[in-house]
CSV table of C-alpha atoms in Angstrom, one decimal:
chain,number,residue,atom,x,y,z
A,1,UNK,CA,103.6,118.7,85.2
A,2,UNK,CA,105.8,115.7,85.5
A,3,UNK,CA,106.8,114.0,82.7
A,4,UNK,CA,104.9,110.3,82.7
A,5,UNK,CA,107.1,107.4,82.2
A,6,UNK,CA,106.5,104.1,80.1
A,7,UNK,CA,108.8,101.1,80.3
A,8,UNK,CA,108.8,98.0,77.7
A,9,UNK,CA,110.8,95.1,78.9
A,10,UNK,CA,110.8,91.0,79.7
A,11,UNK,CA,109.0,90.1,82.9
A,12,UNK,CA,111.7,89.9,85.7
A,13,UNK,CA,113.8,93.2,84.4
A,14,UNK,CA,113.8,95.2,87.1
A,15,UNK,CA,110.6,97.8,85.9
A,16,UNK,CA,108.8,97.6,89.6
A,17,UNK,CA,112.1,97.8,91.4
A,18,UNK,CA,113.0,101.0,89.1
A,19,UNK,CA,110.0,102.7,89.9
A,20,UNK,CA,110.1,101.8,93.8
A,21,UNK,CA,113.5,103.3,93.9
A,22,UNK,CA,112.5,106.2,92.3
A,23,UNK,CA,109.5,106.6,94.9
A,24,UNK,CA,112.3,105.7,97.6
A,25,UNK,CA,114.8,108.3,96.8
A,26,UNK,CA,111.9,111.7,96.3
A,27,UNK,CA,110.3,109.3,99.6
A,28,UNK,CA,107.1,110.0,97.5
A,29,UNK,CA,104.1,107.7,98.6
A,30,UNK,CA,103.6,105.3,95.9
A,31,UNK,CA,101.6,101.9,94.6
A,32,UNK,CA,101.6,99.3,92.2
A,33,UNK,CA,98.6,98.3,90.4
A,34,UNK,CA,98.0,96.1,88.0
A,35,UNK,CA,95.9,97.3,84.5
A,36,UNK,CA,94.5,94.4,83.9
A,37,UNK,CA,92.2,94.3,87.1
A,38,UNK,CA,90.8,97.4,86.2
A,39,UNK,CA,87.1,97.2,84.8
A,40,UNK,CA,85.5,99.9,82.6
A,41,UNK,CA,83.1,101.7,84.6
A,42,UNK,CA,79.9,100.4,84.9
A,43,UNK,CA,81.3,96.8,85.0
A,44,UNK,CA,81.8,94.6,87.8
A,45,UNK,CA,85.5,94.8,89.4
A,46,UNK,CA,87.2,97.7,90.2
A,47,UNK,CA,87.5,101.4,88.7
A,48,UNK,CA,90.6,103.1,87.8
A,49,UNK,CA,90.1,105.6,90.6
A,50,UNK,CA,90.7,103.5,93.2
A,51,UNK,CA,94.4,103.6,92.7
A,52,UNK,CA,94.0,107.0,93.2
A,53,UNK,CA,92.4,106.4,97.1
A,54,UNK,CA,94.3,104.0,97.5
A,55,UNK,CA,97.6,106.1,97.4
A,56,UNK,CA,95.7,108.7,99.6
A,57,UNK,CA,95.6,105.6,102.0
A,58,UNK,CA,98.7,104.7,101.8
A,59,UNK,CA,100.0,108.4,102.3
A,60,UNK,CA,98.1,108.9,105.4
A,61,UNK,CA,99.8,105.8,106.9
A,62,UNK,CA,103.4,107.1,106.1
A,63,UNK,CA,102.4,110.6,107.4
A,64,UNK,CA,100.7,109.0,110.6
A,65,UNK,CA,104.1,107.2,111.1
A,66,UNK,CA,106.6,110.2,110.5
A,67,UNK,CA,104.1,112.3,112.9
A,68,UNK,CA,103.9,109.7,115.4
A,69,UNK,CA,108.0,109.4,115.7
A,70,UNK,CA,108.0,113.0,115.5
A,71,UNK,CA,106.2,113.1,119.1
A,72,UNK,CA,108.1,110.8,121.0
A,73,UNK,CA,110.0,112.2,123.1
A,74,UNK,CA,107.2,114.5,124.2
A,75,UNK,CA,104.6,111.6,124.6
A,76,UNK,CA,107.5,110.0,126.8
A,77,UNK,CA,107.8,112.8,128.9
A,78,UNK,CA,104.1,112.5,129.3
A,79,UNK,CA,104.2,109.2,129.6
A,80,UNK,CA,106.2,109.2,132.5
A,81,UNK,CA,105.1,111.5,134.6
A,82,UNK,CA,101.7,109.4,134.3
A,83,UNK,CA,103.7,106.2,135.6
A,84,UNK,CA,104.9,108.1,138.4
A,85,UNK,CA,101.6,109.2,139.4
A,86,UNK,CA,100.6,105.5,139.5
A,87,UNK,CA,104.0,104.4,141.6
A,88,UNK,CA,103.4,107.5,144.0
A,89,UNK,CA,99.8,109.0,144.4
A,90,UNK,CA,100.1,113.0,143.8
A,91,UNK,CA,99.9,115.3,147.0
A,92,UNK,CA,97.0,116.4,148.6
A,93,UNK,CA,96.1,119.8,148.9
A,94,UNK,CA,96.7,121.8,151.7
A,95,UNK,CA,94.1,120.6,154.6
A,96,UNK,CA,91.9,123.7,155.8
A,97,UNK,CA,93.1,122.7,159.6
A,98,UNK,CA,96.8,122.2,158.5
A,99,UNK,CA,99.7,125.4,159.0
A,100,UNK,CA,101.8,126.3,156.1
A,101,UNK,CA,104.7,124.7,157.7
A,102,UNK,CA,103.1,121.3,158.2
A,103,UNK,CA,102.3,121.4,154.1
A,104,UNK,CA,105.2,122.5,153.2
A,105,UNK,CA,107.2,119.8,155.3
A,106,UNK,CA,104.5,117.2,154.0
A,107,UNK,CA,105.7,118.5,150.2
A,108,UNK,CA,109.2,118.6,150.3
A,109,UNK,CA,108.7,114.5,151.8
A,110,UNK,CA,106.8,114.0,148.9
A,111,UNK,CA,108.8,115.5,146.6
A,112,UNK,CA,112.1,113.9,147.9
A,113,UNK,CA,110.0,110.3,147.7
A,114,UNK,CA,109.0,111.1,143.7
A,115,UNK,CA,112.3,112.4,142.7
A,116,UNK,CA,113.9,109.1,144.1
A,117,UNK,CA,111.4,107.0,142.6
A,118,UNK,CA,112.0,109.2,139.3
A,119,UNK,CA,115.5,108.2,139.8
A,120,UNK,CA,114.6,104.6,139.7
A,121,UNK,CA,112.7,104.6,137.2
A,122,UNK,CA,115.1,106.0,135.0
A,123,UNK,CA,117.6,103.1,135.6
A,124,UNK,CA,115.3,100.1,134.9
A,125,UNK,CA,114.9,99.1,138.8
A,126,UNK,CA,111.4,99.6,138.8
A,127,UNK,CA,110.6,97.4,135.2
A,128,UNK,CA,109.4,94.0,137.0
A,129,UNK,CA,107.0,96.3,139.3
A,130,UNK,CA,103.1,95.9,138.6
A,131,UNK,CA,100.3,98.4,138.2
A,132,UNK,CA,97.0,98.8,137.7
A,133,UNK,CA,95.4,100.9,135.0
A,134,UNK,CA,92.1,102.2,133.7
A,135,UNK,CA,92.1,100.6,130.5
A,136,UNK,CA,88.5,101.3,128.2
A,137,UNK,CA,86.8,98.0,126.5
A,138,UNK,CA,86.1,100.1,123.5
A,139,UNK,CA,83.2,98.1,120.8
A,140,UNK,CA,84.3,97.0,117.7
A,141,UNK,CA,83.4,99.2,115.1
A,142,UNK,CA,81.2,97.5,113.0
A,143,UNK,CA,81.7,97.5,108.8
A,144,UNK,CA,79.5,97.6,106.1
A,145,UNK,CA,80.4,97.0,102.8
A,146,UNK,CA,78.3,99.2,100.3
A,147,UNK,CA,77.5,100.6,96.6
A,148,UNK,CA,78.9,104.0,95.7
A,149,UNK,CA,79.2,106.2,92.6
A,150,UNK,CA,83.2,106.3,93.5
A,151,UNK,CA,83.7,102.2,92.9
A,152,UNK,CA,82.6,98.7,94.9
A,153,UNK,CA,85.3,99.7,97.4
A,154,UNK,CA,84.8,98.6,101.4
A,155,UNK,CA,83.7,101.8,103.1
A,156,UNK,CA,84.5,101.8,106.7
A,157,UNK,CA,81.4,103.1,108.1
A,158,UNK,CA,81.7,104.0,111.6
A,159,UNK,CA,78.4,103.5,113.0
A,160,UNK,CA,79.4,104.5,116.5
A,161,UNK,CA,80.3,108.0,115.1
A,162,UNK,CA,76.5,108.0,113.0
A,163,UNK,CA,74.4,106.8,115.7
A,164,UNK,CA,76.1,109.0,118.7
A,165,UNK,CA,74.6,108.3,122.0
A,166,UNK,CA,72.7,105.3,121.4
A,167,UNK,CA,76.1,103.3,121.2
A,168,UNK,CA,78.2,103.5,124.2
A,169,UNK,CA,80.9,106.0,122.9
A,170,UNK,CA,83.4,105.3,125.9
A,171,UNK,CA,83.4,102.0,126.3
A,172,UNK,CA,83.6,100.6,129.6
A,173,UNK,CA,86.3,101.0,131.6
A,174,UNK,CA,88.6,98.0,133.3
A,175,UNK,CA,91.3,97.2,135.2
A,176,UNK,CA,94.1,95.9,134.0
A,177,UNK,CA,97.8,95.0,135.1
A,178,UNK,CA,101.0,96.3,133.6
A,179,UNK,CA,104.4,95.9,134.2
A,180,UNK,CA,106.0,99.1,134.6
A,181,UNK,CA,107.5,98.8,131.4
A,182,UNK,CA,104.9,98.1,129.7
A,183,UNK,CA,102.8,100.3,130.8
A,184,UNK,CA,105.4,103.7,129.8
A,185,UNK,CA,104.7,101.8,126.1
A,186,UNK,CA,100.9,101.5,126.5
A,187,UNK,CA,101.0,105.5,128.2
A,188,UNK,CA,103.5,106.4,125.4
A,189,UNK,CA,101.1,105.2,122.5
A,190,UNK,CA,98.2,106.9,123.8
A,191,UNK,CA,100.0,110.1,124.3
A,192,UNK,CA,101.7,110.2,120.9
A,193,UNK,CA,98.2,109.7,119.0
A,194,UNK,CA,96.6,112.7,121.4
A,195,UNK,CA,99.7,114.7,120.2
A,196,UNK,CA,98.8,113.8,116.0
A,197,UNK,CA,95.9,115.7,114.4
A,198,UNK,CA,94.0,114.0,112.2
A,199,UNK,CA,93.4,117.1,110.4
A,200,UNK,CA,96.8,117.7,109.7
A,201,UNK,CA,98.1,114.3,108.7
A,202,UNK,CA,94.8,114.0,105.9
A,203,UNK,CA,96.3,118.0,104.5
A,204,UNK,CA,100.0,116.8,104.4
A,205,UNK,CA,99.0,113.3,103.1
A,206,UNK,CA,96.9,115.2,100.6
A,207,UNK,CA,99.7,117.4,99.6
A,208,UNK,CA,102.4,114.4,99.4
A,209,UNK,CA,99.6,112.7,96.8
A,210,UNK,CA,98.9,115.6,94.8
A,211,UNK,CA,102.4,116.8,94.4
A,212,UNK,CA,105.0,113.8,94.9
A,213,UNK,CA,102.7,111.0,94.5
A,214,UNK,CA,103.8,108.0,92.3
A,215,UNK,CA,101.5,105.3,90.5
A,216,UNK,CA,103.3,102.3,88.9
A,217,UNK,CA,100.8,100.5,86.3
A,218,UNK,CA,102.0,97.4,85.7
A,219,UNK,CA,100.7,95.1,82.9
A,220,UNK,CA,99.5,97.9,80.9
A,221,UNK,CA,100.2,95.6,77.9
A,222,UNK,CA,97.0,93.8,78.5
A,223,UNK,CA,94.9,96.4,78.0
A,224,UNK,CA,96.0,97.4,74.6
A,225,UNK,CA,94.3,96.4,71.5
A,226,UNK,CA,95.0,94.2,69.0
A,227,UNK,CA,91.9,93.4,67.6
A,228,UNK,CA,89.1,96.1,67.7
A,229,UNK,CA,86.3,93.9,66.8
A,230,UNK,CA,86.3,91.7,70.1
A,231,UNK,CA,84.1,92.8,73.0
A,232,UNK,CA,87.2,91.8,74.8
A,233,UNK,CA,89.4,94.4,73.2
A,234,UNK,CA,86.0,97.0,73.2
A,235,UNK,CA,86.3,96.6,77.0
A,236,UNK,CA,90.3,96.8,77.2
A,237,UNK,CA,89.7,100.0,75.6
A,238,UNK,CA,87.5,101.3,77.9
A,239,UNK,CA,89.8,100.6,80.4
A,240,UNK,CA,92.3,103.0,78.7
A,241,UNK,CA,89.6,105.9,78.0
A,242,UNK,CA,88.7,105.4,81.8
A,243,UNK,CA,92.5,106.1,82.7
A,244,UNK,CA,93.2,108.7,80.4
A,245,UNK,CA,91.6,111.5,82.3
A,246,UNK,CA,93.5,110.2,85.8
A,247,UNK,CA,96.6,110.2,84.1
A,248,UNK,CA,96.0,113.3,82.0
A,249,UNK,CA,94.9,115.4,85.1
A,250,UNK,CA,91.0,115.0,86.7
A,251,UNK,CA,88.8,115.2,90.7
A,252,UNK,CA,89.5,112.2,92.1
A,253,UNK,CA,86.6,112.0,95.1
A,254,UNK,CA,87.9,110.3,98.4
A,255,UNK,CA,86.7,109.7,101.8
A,256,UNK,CA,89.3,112.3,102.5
A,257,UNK,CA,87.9,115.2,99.9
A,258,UNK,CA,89.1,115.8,96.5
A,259,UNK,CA,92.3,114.7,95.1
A,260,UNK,CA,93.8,116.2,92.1
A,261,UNK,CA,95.7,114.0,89.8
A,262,UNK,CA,97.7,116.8,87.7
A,263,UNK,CA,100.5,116.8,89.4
A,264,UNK,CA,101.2,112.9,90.2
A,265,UNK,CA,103.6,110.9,88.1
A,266,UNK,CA,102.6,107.6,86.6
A,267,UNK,CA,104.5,104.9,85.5
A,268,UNK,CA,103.3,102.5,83.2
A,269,UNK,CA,105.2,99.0,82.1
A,270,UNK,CA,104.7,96.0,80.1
A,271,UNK,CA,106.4,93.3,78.3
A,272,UNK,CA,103.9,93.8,75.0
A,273,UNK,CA,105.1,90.3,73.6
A,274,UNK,CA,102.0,90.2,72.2
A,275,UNK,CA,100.7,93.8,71.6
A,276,UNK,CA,103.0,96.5,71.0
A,277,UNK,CA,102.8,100.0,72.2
A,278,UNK,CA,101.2,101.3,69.9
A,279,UNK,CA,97.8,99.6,69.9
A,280,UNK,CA,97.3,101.3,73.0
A,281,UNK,CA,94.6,104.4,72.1
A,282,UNK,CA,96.9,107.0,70.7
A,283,UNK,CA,95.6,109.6,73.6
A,284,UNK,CA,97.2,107.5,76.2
A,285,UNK,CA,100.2,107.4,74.2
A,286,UNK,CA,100.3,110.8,74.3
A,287,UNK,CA,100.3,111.0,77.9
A,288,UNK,CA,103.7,109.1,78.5
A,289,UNK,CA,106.1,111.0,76.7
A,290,UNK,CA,109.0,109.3,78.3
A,291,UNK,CA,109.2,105.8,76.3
A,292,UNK,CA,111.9,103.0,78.1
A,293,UNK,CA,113.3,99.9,76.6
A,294,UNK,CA,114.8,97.6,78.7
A,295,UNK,CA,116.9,94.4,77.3
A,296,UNK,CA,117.0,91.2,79.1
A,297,UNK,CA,119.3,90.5,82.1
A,298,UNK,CA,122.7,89.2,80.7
A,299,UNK,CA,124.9,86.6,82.8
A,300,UNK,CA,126.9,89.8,84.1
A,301,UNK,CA,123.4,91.2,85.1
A,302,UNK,CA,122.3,88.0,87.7
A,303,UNK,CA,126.0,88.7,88.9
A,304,UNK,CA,125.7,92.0,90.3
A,305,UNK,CA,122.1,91.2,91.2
A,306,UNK,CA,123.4,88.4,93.1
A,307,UNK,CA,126.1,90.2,95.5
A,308,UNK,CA,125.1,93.9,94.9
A,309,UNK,CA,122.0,94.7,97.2
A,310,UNK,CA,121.9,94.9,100.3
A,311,UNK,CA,119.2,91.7,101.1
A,312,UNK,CA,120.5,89.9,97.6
A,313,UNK,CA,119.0,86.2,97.4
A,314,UNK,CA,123.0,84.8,98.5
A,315,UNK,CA,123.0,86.8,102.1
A,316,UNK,CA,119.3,85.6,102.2
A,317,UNK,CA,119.9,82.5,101.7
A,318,UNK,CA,124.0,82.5,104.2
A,319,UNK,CA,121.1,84.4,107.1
A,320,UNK,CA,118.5,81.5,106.4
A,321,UNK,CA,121.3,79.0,107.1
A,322,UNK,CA,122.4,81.0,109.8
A,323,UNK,CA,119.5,80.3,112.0
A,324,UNK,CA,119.9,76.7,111.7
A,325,UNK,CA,123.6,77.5,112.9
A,326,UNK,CA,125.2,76.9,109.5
A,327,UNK,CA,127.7,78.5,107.9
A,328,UNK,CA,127.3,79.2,103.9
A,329,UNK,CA,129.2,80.9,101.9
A,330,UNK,CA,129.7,81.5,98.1
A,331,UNK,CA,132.7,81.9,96.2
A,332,UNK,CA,132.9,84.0,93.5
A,333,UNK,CA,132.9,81.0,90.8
A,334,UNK,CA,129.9,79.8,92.1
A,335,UNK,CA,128.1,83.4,91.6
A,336,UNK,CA,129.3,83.2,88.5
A,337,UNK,CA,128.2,79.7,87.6
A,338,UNK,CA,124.7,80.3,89.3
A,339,UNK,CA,124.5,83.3,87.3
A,340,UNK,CA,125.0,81.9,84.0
A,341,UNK,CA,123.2,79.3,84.0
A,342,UNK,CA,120.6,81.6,85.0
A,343,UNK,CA,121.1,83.9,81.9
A,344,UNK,CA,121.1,79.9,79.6
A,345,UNK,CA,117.8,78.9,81.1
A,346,UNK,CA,116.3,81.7,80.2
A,347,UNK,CA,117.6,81.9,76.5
A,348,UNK,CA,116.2,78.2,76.5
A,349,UNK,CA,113.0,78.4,78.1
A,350,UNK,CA,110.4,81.4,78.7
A,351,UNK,CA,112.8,84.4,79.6
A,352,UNK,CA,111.3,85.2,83.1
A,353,UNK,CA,113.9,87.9,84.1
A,354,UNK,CA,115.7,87.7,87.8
A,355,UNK,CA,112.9,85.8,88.8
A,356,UNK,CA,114.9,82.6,87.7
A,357,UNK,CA,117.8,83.0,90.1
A,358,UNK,CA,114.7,82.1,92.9
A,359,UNK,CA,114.5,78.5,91.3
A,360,UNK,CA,118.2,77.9,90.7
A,361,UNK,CA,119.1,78.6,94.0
A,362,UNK,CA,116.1,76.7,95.5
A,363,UNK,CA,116.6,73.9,93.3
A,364,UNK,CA,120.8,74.0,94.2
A,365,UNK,CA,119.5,74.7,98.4
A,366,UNK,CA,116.9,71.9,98.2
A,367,UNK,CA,119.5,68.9,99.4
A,368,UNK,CA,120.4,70.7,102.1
């Protein structure tokens, strides 16, 4: 059972960026939400659970894109040998009125002609050379957006699947012109989705959810409690008796079957200027053993934020400049000065975190 994690800190310390690393390094699917756009159930707005199908979504799309590399070379080979087939028609069988010889002479021919067109292929010479192919108009799958007992979420219906025959399933088919580079990309594509099961990325992207799967609540300060009599703090705590069960371990029904929270970690964080962690319901509490205080950024902070990572606002900002064929550069001072008075306008105004190097530097950029 993992050990849930709550972090208290200034807007702009860093808590989503924790939490995304974390996810990044166990490469565990994971989502932001925010608390406060959660609704009790019953209400208009969303439900808590849909962060839990959300993840599931979001799992299936990293699976489908791991499987899908995973295949290419295979769907290239495939894809290849289809191209060739459109360069050079494939042999004919053996005529009823034609001797052995004959075939065999006629196959070797063939065969010399496809290996030497194989050969070009390979190189690139044969890039710039059109095609045609069979390419199916398939109908837009129509959506529907409907009520449910698992949240007002869109439900992609697909009415061609429901209504069978009486849609044309196929599509029809036209010809099209490719290049014949483009068309090994267009064969490739098709190949490599023939090669995924869509059984098999829902059960791995169900496993990943249930067993590495990471929430991040943001904002869970606004759903805490300081006055109990309001209907607004009434429905803040319902919010928080909704979640308690998905963070404590519960069904969670999807589109893709049953998911099971248990086992998923959750990551709540807020800067509780106004309400404190403790006027959250003492149940929920409970259910983040792991408590994390972060202090504001200091001037030595927005230095290291400022050089340190590897797309920091500076080499945004030297490859924005680039592309106007500029050269910028920053001296070490100048992080320095940039990052102080960084750290003084937040002591001075509302302390908004690393989020105030953004208006320095656009406000130092903005002559230029």
């Amino acid at each position: 059972v993992p050990n849930n994690i709550i972090m208290i800190g200034p807007t702009g310390d860093g808590k989503t960026e924790i939490a995304r690393r974390l996810s990044k390094l166990a490469n565990a699917p994971y989502i932001k939400v925010e608390a406060s756009k959660f609704t009790e159930v019953g209400y208009v707005g969303r439900d808590v659970e849909s962060m839990v199908r959300e993840l599931m979504a979001l799992a299936i799309n990293q699976v489908n894109i791991q499987m899908l590399e995973d295949v290419q070379i295979e769907a290239r080979k495939k894809a290849r040998e289809m191209v060739l087939d459109k360069l050079i028609s494939p042999i004919s069988k053996k005529d009823l009125d034609e001797t052995e010889e004959a075939y065999q002479e006629r196959l070797e021919r063939y065969n010399r002609s496809r290996a030497k067109m194989e050969s070009m292929l390979d190189e690139g010479k044969l890039d710039q050379r059109k095609i045609d192919i069979e390419v199916k108009d398939l109908p837009k799958k129509p959506q529907i957006e409907v009520f449910s007992n698992t949240g007002m979420d869109m439900i992609d219906l697909d009415l061609q699947d429901m209504l069978g025959n009486l849609m044309n399933k196929g599509g029809k088919q036209k010809k099209k012109s490719f290049y014949v580079n483009e068309a090994l990309k267009y064969f490739q594509d098709i190949e490599a989705q023939k090669l995924v099961k869509k059984e098999l990325v829902i059960e791995k992207a169900k496993d990943l959810v249930e067993n590495q799967g990471i929430i991040f609540i943001d904002e869970i300060d606004k759903i805490a409690s300081t006055d109990k009599k309001s209907s607004a703090d009434v429905s803040r705590s319902g919010v928080q008796r909704d979640l308690l069960p998905i963070v404590e371990g519960s069904n969670v029904p999807t589109k893709h079957g049953i998911i099971k929270t248990d086992h998923i970690l959750f990551i709540a964080a807020g800067a509780f200027h106004v309400a404190k962690p403790s006027d959250l319901i003492p149940e929920l509490q409970g259910r983040f053993p792991i408590r994390v205080e972060l202090n504001s950024l200091t001037a030595s902070d927005f230095e290291k934020i400022l050089t340190y990572p590897e797309n920091s606002l500076s080499k945004q900002y030297i490859a924005l400049f680039k592309t106007e064929k500029v050269k910028l550069t920053f001296t070490k001072q100048a992080i320095k000065q940039i990052a102080f008075y960084a750290y003084k306008a937040n002591e001075k105004m509302e302390d908004i975190g690393a989020r105030r190097l953004h208006t320095i530097l656009n406000k130092l950029m903005e002559a230029y």
